[in-house]
Short mmCIF file of C-alpha atoms in Angstrom, two decimals:
data_model
loop_
_atom_site.label_atom_id
_atom_site.label_comp_id
_atom_site.label_asym_id
_atom_site.label_seq_id
_atom_site.Cartn_x
_atom_site.Cartn_y
_atom_site.Cartn_z
CA MET A 1 -72.84 3.84 105.12
CA ARG A 2 -69.85 6.17 105.30
CA PRO A 3 -70.04 9.07 102.79
CA PRO A 4 -67.31 9.32 100.14
CA HIS A 5 -64.21 11.23 101.17
CA THR A 6 -63.64 14.51 99.42
CA ASN A 7 -60.71 15.82 101.41
CA SER A 8 -57.56 13.68 101.38
CA LEU A 9 -56.22 15.15 104.62
CA ALA A 10 -59.48 14.52 106.43
CA SER A 11 -59.58 11.04 104.97
CA ARG A 12 -56.10 10.33 106.26
CA ALA A 13 -56.97 11.65 109.75
CA VAL A 14 -60.15 9.57 110.00
CA SER A 15 -58.37 6.51 108.70
CA ASP A 16 -55.61 6.81 111.28
CA THR A 17 -58.12 7.34 114.06
CA ASP A 18 -60.12 4.33 112.92
CA LYS A 19 -57.03 2.16 112.88
CA VAL A 20 -56.10 3.10 116.43
CA GLU A 21 -59.64 2.48 117.66
CA ILE A 22 -59.85 -0.91 115.94
CA THR A 23 -56.58 -2.13 117.41
CA THR A 24 -57.64 -0.88 120.84
CA LEU A 25 -60.88 -2.87 120.62
CA LEU A 26 -58.83 -5.95 119.69
CA GLY A 27 -56.66 -5.51 122.78
CA TYR A 28 -53.60 -4.06 121.03
CA GLN A 29 -52.00 -0.65 120.91
CA LEU A 30 -51.17 0.76 117.48
CA GLU A 31 -48.43 3.36 117.17
CA LEU A 32 -48.59 4.96 113.74
CA VAL A 33 -45.59 5.63 111.53
CA GLY A 34 -43.64 8.45 113.14
CA PRO A 35 -40.22 10.07 113.60
CA SER A 36 -38.56 6.93 114.96
CA ASP A 37 -39.51 5.09 111.77
CA TYR A 38 -37.98 7.84 109.66
CA VAL A 39 -34.78 7.50 111.68
CA VAL A 40 -34.73 3.75 111.00
CA ILE A 41 -35.22 4.36 107.28
CA ALA A 42 -32.44 6.97 107.19
CA VAL A 43 -29.95 4.88 109.19
CA GLY A 44 -30.68 1.84 107.04
CA ALA A 45 -30.14 3.86 103.86
CA VAL A 46 -26.81 5.19 105.14
CA LEU A 47 -25.62 1.71 106.15
CA ASN A 48 -26.55 0.30 102.76
CA ILE A 49 -24.75 3.10 100.94
CA LEU A 50 -21.60 2.66 103.06
CA THR A 51 -21.55 -1.09 102.52
CA VAL A 52 -22.08 -0.69 98.76
CA LEU A 53 -19.16 1.78 98.70
CA LEU A 54 -17.06 -0.77 100.59
CA ILE A 55 -17.86 -3.41 97.96
CA ILE A 56 -17.10 -0.99 95.12
CA PHE A 57 -13.76 -0.05 96.69
CA ALA A 58 -12.91 -3.74 97.07
CA TRP A 59 -13.67 -4.40 93.40
CA LEU A 60 -11.60 -1.40 92.32
CA ASN A 61 -8.71 -2.85 94.34
CA GLN A 62 -9.26 -6.52 93.56
CA THR A 63 -5.64 -6.88 92.47
CA TYR A 64 -4.71 -6.34 96.13
CA ARG A 65 -4.31 -9.98 97.08
CA PRO A 66 -5.60 -9.88 100.69
CA ILE A 67 -8.85 -8.48 99.23
CA ARG A 68 -8.90 -11.10 96.48
CA ALA A 69 -8.78 -13.81 99.13
CA LYS A 70 -12.16 -12.71 100.53
CA ASN A 71 -14.14 -14.08 97.56
CA LEU A 72 -15.58 -10.83 96.25
CA ARG A 73 -18.29 -12.44 94.16
CA LEU A 74 -19.94 -14.14 97.12
CA THR A 75 -19.44 -11.07 99.31
CA THR A 76 -21.11 -8.90 96.66
CA LEU A 77 -24.10 -11.24 96.52
CA MET A 78 -24.33 -11.01 100.32
CA CYS A 79 -24.43 -7.22 100.01
CA CYS A 80 -27.30 -7.47 97.50
CA ALA A 81 -29.15 -9.73 99.94
CA CYS A 82 -28.62 -7.09 102.66
CA VAL A 83 -30.29 -4.42 100.54
CA LEU A 84 -33.33 -6.61 99.76
CA TRP A 85 -33.50 -7.63 103.43
CA TYR A 86 -33.68 -3.94 104.36
CA PHE A 87 -36.63 -3.22 102.05
CA GLY A 88 -38.42 -6.32 103.26
CA ASP A 89 -38.04 -5.15 106.86
CA LEU A 90 -39.44 -1.72 106.04
CA ALA A 91 -42.69 -3.22 104.80
CA THR A 92 -43.17 -6.16 107.15
CA ASN A 93 -42.08 -4.35 110.32
CA GLY A 94 -44.44 -1.42 109.76
CA HIS A 95 -41.98 1.42 109.08
CA VAL A 96 -43.91 2.64 106.03
CA ARG A 97 -47.60 3.10 105.28
CA LEU A 98 -48.74 0.03 103.39
CA THR A 99 -50.31 1.65 100.37
CA GLY A 100 -49.98 0.70 96.73
CA LYS A 101 -47.24 -1.89 96.11
CA TRP A 102 -46.36 -1.92 99.80
CA ARG A 103 -49.58 -3.88 100.40
CA LEU A 104 -48.09 -6.98 98.72
CA CYS A 105 -47.12 -8.58 102.02
CA LYS A 106 -46.13 -11.91 100.47
CA LEU A 107 -43.75 -10.19 98.06
CA TRP A 108 -41.99 -8.18 100.75
CA SER A 109 -42.08 -10.91 103.38
CA ILE A 110 -41.36 -14.14 101.47
CA TRP A 111 -39.28 -12.96 98.51
CA CYS A 112 -37.55 -9.85 99.90
CA ARG A 113 -37.04 -10.42 103.60
CA ASP A 114 -37.10 -14.18 104.19
CA ALA A 115 -35.50 -15.25 100.90
CA SER A 116 -32.79 -12.61 101.38
CA VAL A 117 -32.08 -13.77 104.93
CA PHE A 118 -31.82 -17.38 103.77
CA THR A 119 -29.65 -16.42 100.77
CA TYR A 120 -27.38 -14.26 102.93
CA SER A 121 -26.92 -17.13 105.39
CA ALA A 122 -26.40 -19.66 102.58
CA LEU A 123 -23.70 -17.49 100.99
CA MET A 124 -21.97 -17.23 104.36
CA PHE A 125 -22.02 -21.03 104.57
CA ILE A 126 -20.62 -21.35 101.03
CA ARG A 127 -17.64 -19.12 101.92
CA ILE A 128 -16.76 -21.30 104.89
CA TYR A 129 -17.55 -24.53 103.04
CA ALA A 130 -15.13 -23.55 100.26
CA LEU A 131 -12.30 -22.97 102.74
CA ASP A 132 -13.03 -26.27 104.49
CA ARG A 133 -13.11 -28.16 101.19
CA VAL A 134 -9.83 -26.73 99.91
CA PHE A 135 -7.73 -26.65 103.08
CA ASN A 136 -9.08 -29.50 105.21
CA LYS A 137 -10.30 -31.98 102.61
CA HIS A 138 -7.70 -30.99 99.96
CA LYS A 139 -10.31 -31.08 97.24
CA SER A 140 -10.96 -28.74 94.35
CA TYR A 141 -13.15 -25.66 94.39
CA THR A 142 -14.91 -26.72 91.19
CA GLY A 143 -17.01 -29.59 89.86
CA TRP A 144 -20.26 -31.23 90.87
CA ALA A 145 -18.79 -32.51 94.12
CA TYR A 146 -18.45 -28.88 95.20
CA TYR A 147 -21.51 -27.34 93.56
CA GLY A 148 -23.86 -30.20 94.45
CA PRO A 149 -24.39 -29.24 98.12
CA ILE A 150 -24.64 -25.58 97.14
CA TRP A 151 -27.38 -26.23 94.58
CA ALA A 152 -29.15 -28.48 97.07
CA LEU A 153 -29.15 -25.67 99.63
CA PHE A 154 -30.61 -23.13 97.22
CA ILE A 155 -33.18 -25.62 95.93
CA ILE A 156 -34.39 -26.06 99.51
CA ILE A 157 -34.68 -22.28 99.93
CA ILE A 158 -36.55 -21.84 96.63
CA ALA A 159 -38.83 -24.80 97.34
CA PHE A 160 -39.65 -23.38 100.78
CA SER A 161 -40.41 -19.93 99.33
CA VAL A 162 -42.58 -21.29 96.50
CA THR A 163 -44.48 -23.55 98.90
CA VAL A 164 -45.37 -20.78 101.33
CA GLN A 165 -46.25 -18.50 98.40
CA TRP A 166 -48.99 -20.92 97.31
CA LEU A 167 -50.34 -21.51 100.79
CA ASP A 168 -53.34 -19.54 102.00
CA ASP A 169 -52.60 -16.06 103.32
CA SER A 170 -54.13 -16.91 106.68
CA VAL A 171 -51.45 -19.59 107.15
CA THR A 172 -48.45 -17.55 105.99
CA VAL A 173 -48.75 -13.75 105.84
CA ALA A 174 -51.82 -11.62 105.18
CA PHE A 175 -52.47 -7.92 104.68
CA ILE A 176 -54.92 -6.59 107.29
CA GLU A 177 -56.51 -3.67 105.48
CA THR A 178 -58.32 -2.14 108.44
CA ILE A 179 -55.05 -1.36 110.21
CA GLU A 180 -52.67 -1.57 107.21
CA ILE A 181 -50.31 -4.16 108.65
CA CYS A 182 -48.81 -7.50 107.58
CA LYS A 183 -49.85 -10.32 109.93
CA PHE A 184 -47.81 -13.54 110.06
CA GLY A 185 -49.14 -17.01 110.81
CA VAL A 186 -47.68 -18.84 113.79
CA ALA A 187 -46.56 -21.89 111.79
CA PHE A 188 -44.94 -19.66 109.16
CA ARG A 189 -42.95 -17.74 111.77
CA TYR A 190 -41.67 -20.90 113.43
CA ALA A 191 -40.81 -22.54 110.09
CA ASN A 192 -38.73 -19.49 109.15
CA MET A 193 -36.85 -19.50 112.43
CA GLY A 194 -36.28 -23.27 112.25
CA LEU A 195 -34.80 -23.22 108.74
CA LEU A 196 -32.62 -20.24 109.59
CA ALA A 197 -31.37 -21.93 112.76
CA ILE A 198 -30.43 -25.08 110.79
CA ILE A 199 -28.38 -23.04 108.30
CA TRP A 200 -26.51 -21.19 111.04
CA ILE A 201 -25.80 -24.39 112.96
CA ALA A 202 -24.18 -25.71 109.77
CA ILE A 203 -22.22 -22.45 109.49
CA ALA A 204 -20.99 -22.72 113.09
CA VAL A 205 -19.85 -26.32 112.53
CA ALA A 206 -18.03 -25.34 109.32
CA MET A 207 -16.38 -22.38 111.06
CA PHE A 208 -15.15 -24.69 113.82
CA LYS A 209 -13.65 -27.03 111.22
CA ILE A 210 -11.55 -24.29 109.58
CA ARG A 211 -10.11 -22.94 112.81
CA ASN A 212 -6.67 -24.48 112.10
CA ILE A 213 -6.30 -23.90 108.36
CA GLU A 214 -3.31 -22.09 106.86
CA SER A 215 -2.72 -18.68 108.40
CA SER A 216 -3.18 -16.74 105.16
CA PHE A 217 -6.86 -17.69 105.02
CA ARG A 218 -7.62 -18.35 108.68
CA GLU A 219 -10.55 -16.29 109.97
CA VAL A 220 -10.82 -17.46 113.56
CA ARG A 221 -11.55 -14.06 115.10
CA GLU A 222 -13.91 -13.12 112.31
CA CYS A 223 -15.76 -16.43 112.64
CA VAL A 224 -16.16 -16.09 116.40
CA ILE A 225 -17.54 -12.54 116.11
CA ILE A 226 -19.91 -13.49 113.28
CA CYS A 227 -21.20 -16.51 115.21
CA VAL A 228 -21.81 -14.38 118.31
CA LEU A 229 -23.69 -11.78 116.26
CA ALA A 230 -25.75 -14.46 114.51
CA LEU A 231 -26.58 -16.13 117.82
CA TYR A 232 -27.69 -12.80 119.26
CA LEU A 233 -29.93 -12.10 116.26
CA LEU A 234 -31.47 -15.59 116.27
CA VAL A 235 -32.23 -15.43 119.99
CA ALA A 236 -33.54 -11.84 119.84
CA THR A 237 -35.77 -12.65 116.86
CA ALA A 238 -37.13 -15.78 118.54
CA VAL A 239 -37.91 -13.92 121.77
CA VAL A 240 -39.70 -11.11 119.92
CA GLN A 241 -41.65 -13.49 117.67
CA VAL A 242 -42.78 -15.64 120.61
CA CYS A 243 -43.32 -13.05 123.33
CA ALA A 244 -44.38 -10.00 121.27
CA SER A 245 -45.74 -11.15 117.93
CA ASP A 246 -47.47 -7.76 117.57
CA TYR A 247 -44.12 -5.93 117.58
CA ALA A 248 -44.92 -4.26 114.24
CA LEU A 249 -47.60 -2.19 116.00
CA LYS A 250 -45.11 -0.62 118.44
CA ARG A 251 -42.48 1.87 117.36
CA GLY A 252 -39.85 0.87 119.88
CA LEU A 253 -40.04 -2.88 119.22
CA ARG A 254 -40.15 -2.63 115.44
CA ALA A 255 -37.23 -0.18 115.48
CA TYR A 256 -35.27 -2.60 117.69
CA VAL A 257 -35.95 -5.55 115.36
CA THR A 258 -34.99 -3.65 112.21
CA PHE A 259 -31.90 -2.08 113.79
CA SER A 260 -30.76 -5.53 114.92
CA ASP A 261 -31.18 -6.93 111.40
CA LEU A 262 -29.34 -3.98 109.87
CA LEU A 263 -26.42 -3.93 112.27
CA VAL A 264 -25.78 -7.69 112.25
CA SER A 265 -26.11 -8.15 108.49
CA HIS A 266 -23.84 -5.23 107.63
CA ALA A 267 -21.40 -5.87 110.48
CA CYS A 268 -20.67 -9.35 109.12
CA LEU A 269 -19.71 -7.88 105.74
CA TRP A 270 -17.49 -5.26 107.34
CA ILE A 271 -15.85 -7.93 109.49
CA ILE A 272 -15.03 -9.93 106.36
CA LEU A 273 -13.73 -7.04 104.22
CA GLY A 274 -12.87 -4.41 106.81
CA GLN A 275 -9.31 -5.45 107.65
CA PRO A 276 -7.92 -5.87 104.10
CA VAL A 277 -9.64 -2.66 102.95
CA TYR A 278 -8.27 -0.74 105.95
CA MET A 279 -4.79 -2.15 105.35
CA ARG A 280 -5.02 -1.23 101.67
CA VAL A 281 -5.65 2.39 102.60
CA PHE A 282 -3.48 2.91 105.69
CA ARG A 283 -0.90 0.08 105.90
CA LYS A 284 1.00 -0.31 102.66
CA ASP A 285 3.31 -3.02 104.05
CA TYR A 286 0.44 -5.33 105.02
CA GLU A 287 0.34 -7.08 101.64
CA HIS A 288 4.04 -7.94 101.93
CA ARG A 289 3.51 -9.53 105.34
CA TRP A 290 0.39 -11.31 104.08
CA LEU A 291 2.38 -12.73 101.15
CA GLN A 292 5.03 -13.95 103.55
CA ARG A 293 2.39 -16.00 105.34
CA LEU A 294 1.05 -17.16 101.98
CA THR A 295 4.49 -18.43 100.98
CA ARG A 296 5.00 -20.15 104.33
CA ASP A 297 1.69 -21.91 103.74
CA GLY A 298 2.82 -23.04 100.28
CA PHE A 299 0.29 -21.15 98.14
CA GLU A 300 2.47 -18.60 96.38
CA ASN A 301 1.76 -20.15 92.97
CA GLU A 302 -2.00 -19.70 93.32
CA TYR A 303 -1.58 -15.95 93.74
CA ASP A 304 1.29 -15.47 91.27
CA VAL A 305 3.60 -14.38 94.05
CA GLY A 306 6.76 -15.86 92.58
CA PRO A 307 9.87 -16.09 94.76
CA MET A 308 8.98 -14.33 97.97
CA SER A 309 11.34 -11.90 99.63
CA PHE A 310 11.72 -11.56 103.34
CA VAL A 311 13.35 -8.48 104.82
CA THR A 312 15.51 -9.80 107.60
CA THR A 313 19.11 -9.91 108.69
CA LYS A 314 19.07 -13.46 109.94
CA LEU A 315 19.21 -16.79 108.14
CA ASP A 316 16.39 -18.84 109.59
CA SER A 317 17.34 -22.34 108.55
CA ASP A 318 15.02 -23.91 111.11
CA SER A 319 11.89 -22.48 109.51
CA ASP A 320 9.32 -25.12 108.74
CA ASP A 321 8.21 -23.40 105.56
CA GLY A 322 11.27 -24.43 103.55
CA MET A 323 12.14 -20.79 102.82
CA SER A 324 15.00 -18.94 104.47
CA SER A 325 16.14 -15.38 103.94
CA ILE A 326 19.55 -13.91 103.36
CA HIS A 327 19.89 -10.11 103.40
CA GLY A 328 16.37 -9.54 102.17
CA SER A 329 16.56 -12.09 99.38
CA SER A 330 14.74 -15.36 99.01
CA TYR A 331 16.60 -18.60 99.56
CA ASP A 332 14.91 -21.93 98.81
CA GLY A 333 17.22 -24.10 100.88
CA GLY A 334 19.14 -25.24 97.81
CA SER A 335 21.75 -23.56 95.68
CA THR A 336 19.72 -20.65 94.33
CA ILE A 337 19.37 -17.21 95.84
CA TYR A 338 16.71 -14.99 94.30
CA SER A 339 17.36 -11.28 94.41
CA SER A 340 14.62 -9.03 95.75
CA SER A 341 13.40 -5.74 94.38
CA VAL A 342 12.27 -4.74 97.87
CA SER A 343 15.39 -5.93 99.61
CA LYS A 344 16.43 -3.77 102.50
CA TYR A 345 19.85 -5.45 102.57
CA PRO A 346 20.78 -6.29 98.95
CA LEU A 347 23.33 -8.90 98.06
CA PRO A 348 26.85 -7.48 97.70
CA ASP A 349 28.14 -6.73 94.21
CA LEU A 350 30.85 -9.26 93.34
CA ASN A 351 32.25 -6.93 90.61
CA ILE A 352 32.97 -9.83 88.32
CA GLY A 353 34.20 -8.69 84.94
CA ALA A 354 34.89 -10.89 81.95
CA PRO A 355 34.34 -14.63 82.21
CA SER A 356 38.07 -15.22 82.10
CA ASP A 357 38.49 -13.05 85.19
CA ALA A 358 35.77 -14.85 87.01
CA PHE A 359 37.17 -18.33 86.44
CA GLN A 360 40.87 -17.68 86.32
CA HIS A 361 41.33 -18.97 89.86
CA ILE A 362 39.61 -22.27 89.19
CA ASN A 363 41.68 -25.31 88.37
CA LEU A 364 39.57 -28.40 87.99
CA ASP A 365 42.68 -30.61 87.99
CA GLU A 366 43.63 -29.72 91.55
CA LYS A 367 40.94 -31.82 93.23
CA PRO A 368 38.71 -34.58 92.00
CA LEU A 369 35.02 -33.86 92.04
CA PRO A 370 33.42 -35.05 95.28
CA SER A 371 31.32 -38.16 95.13
CA ILE A 372 27.61 -37.81 95.70
CA PRO A 373 26.70 -39.35 99.07
CA PRO A 374 23.63 -41.55 99.42
CA PRO A 375 20.48 -39.78 100.61
CA THR A 376 20.15 -39.44 104.34
CA PRO A 377 16.92 -40.16 106.26
CA ALA A 378 16.47 -36.41 106.73
CA ALA A 379 16.75 -35.82 102.98
CA ILE A 380 14.22 -38.56 102.31
CA SER A 381 11.87 -36.98 104.86
CA ASN A 382 12.24 -33.56 103.21
CA PHE A 383 11.54 -35.09 99.79
CA THR A 384 8.40 -36.76 101.16
CA ARG A 385 7.24 -33.48 102.66
CA SER A 386 7.87 -31.71 99.34
CA SER A 387 5.76 -34.32 97.58
CA GLU A 388 2.94 -33.76 100.07
CA ILE A 389 3.11 -30.01 99.46
CA SER A 390 3.05 -30.60 95.71
CA THR A 391 -0.01 -32.80 96.07
CA LYS A 392 -1.68 -30.16 98.20
CA LEU A 393 -0.94 -27.47 95.63
CA THR A 394 -2.62 -29.60 92.98
CA PHE A 395 -5.85 -29.49 94.94
CA THR A 396 -5.56 -25.81 95.77
CA ARG A 397 -5.16 -24.41 92.26
CA SER A 398 -8.80 -23.53 92.59
CA LEU A 399 -7.91 -20.75 95.03
CA GLN A 400 -7.69 -18.55 91.98
CA HIS A 401 -11.50 -18.68 91.91
CA PHE A 402 -11.56 -16.56 95.09
CA SER A 403 -10.63 -13.56 92.96
#
C-alpha cells in the first residue's frame, strides 16, 4: 500500500512518472503537458479574442449595409460555438491537466466540443439555406416552412447528444484516471464523424445552389474557400481518428488537431465578415458600389436605399436593371429624374423664376395633344418583367431579418 503523500511537489513528480510508466507498459508513449500545449492555449485565446472583437465591431457598425447582409445574429452564434469548441478541445485533446472539473470528459466532449461543432456547422447551413430559400425559391424568410427544417436539424443534434450522454462511458468517452486522459469509444468517434460529414455535404449542396443568386448576396468565392477548409478538416480529423486514435498522448499530434480546429473555425468567420469590415474601415466608397449592385438586383426597398445614384457621365439605356444614370442622378426609365446628394455631375440649374416666366412660352392652342399609341410588344414585355420583379420583392421583404 502506497503511503499518503505529504509533499505536493513530490506527489506530482511520482504521479507523472507513474503515468508515463503505465502508458509505456500498455504500448503507448505519453508526452505530458508542456510548452507546446501552452502555445496552443495562448494562440487559441488570441484567436478567440480577435474574432470576438470582429463581431463586436460588426455590431457597432450594423447600420453599414454590407455588414447587415451577413446575418449578424447567426454569425454571432457561430462565434460563441467557436469559443466552446476551443474549451472542449483543450480538455479532450490533453492540453491541460485533467483535475477538478476538467475530469468531466462527457461535459467537455459531448456538450462543449461535439455539440459546438454540430451547432457551428448547422448555423453555417442555415445561412446558406436562407439565401437559397429567398433568392432561388422566392419564398419568405419566416414561418414554419422556413423554421421547420432548422428545428428538425437542432432536434437531431440534441437527441444525439442526449443519447450518447446516457450511454455507458466505455461506449462513448471515459476518464482514465491512471493517466488523466479522456478515452473515446470507436463507435462514438465514427458516429460523430458521420453526422458531421452529413451536415457538411448538405452545406456543400446548398452552396452550389446559390452560386448564381443576385450579385449583392452572392458568396461564390467565400463558399468555395469554406468548403475546401471544411473538407480539409474532415479528412484530417478522420485520418487522425482512424490511424492515430491515441493522438491526445502526443504533443505534436494533439497540437496539430487543435490548431486545425482553431484555424478552420475562425477562418470561416473571417471569410464571412472580413471583406465588409475591411471595406468599412479602409474603403469608404464600397457601400456605394454595393448599393449599386443591390439596386440592379431589385432589392433597394429591403435595405431602405431609396432612389439610387450612379456617378457616371454616360446614359446606359441598355442596362438590364431598369435604372439608367444621367450626370450622377438616378433615372428610372420614365419621366422622373431623381437628384443625387452624392452626384459628381449635378443637373444644371434651369434658373426658372416665377411660374409665369416658366410657362410664358407655352401655348397649348398651337398643337393638339398627341394621341396615346397602343402598347408595343416591347412595352408589354417590360410590364411583364416589372410584375415579376414586384412579385420577387414580395417574397424578399424578409431580407430585413438579415440585420
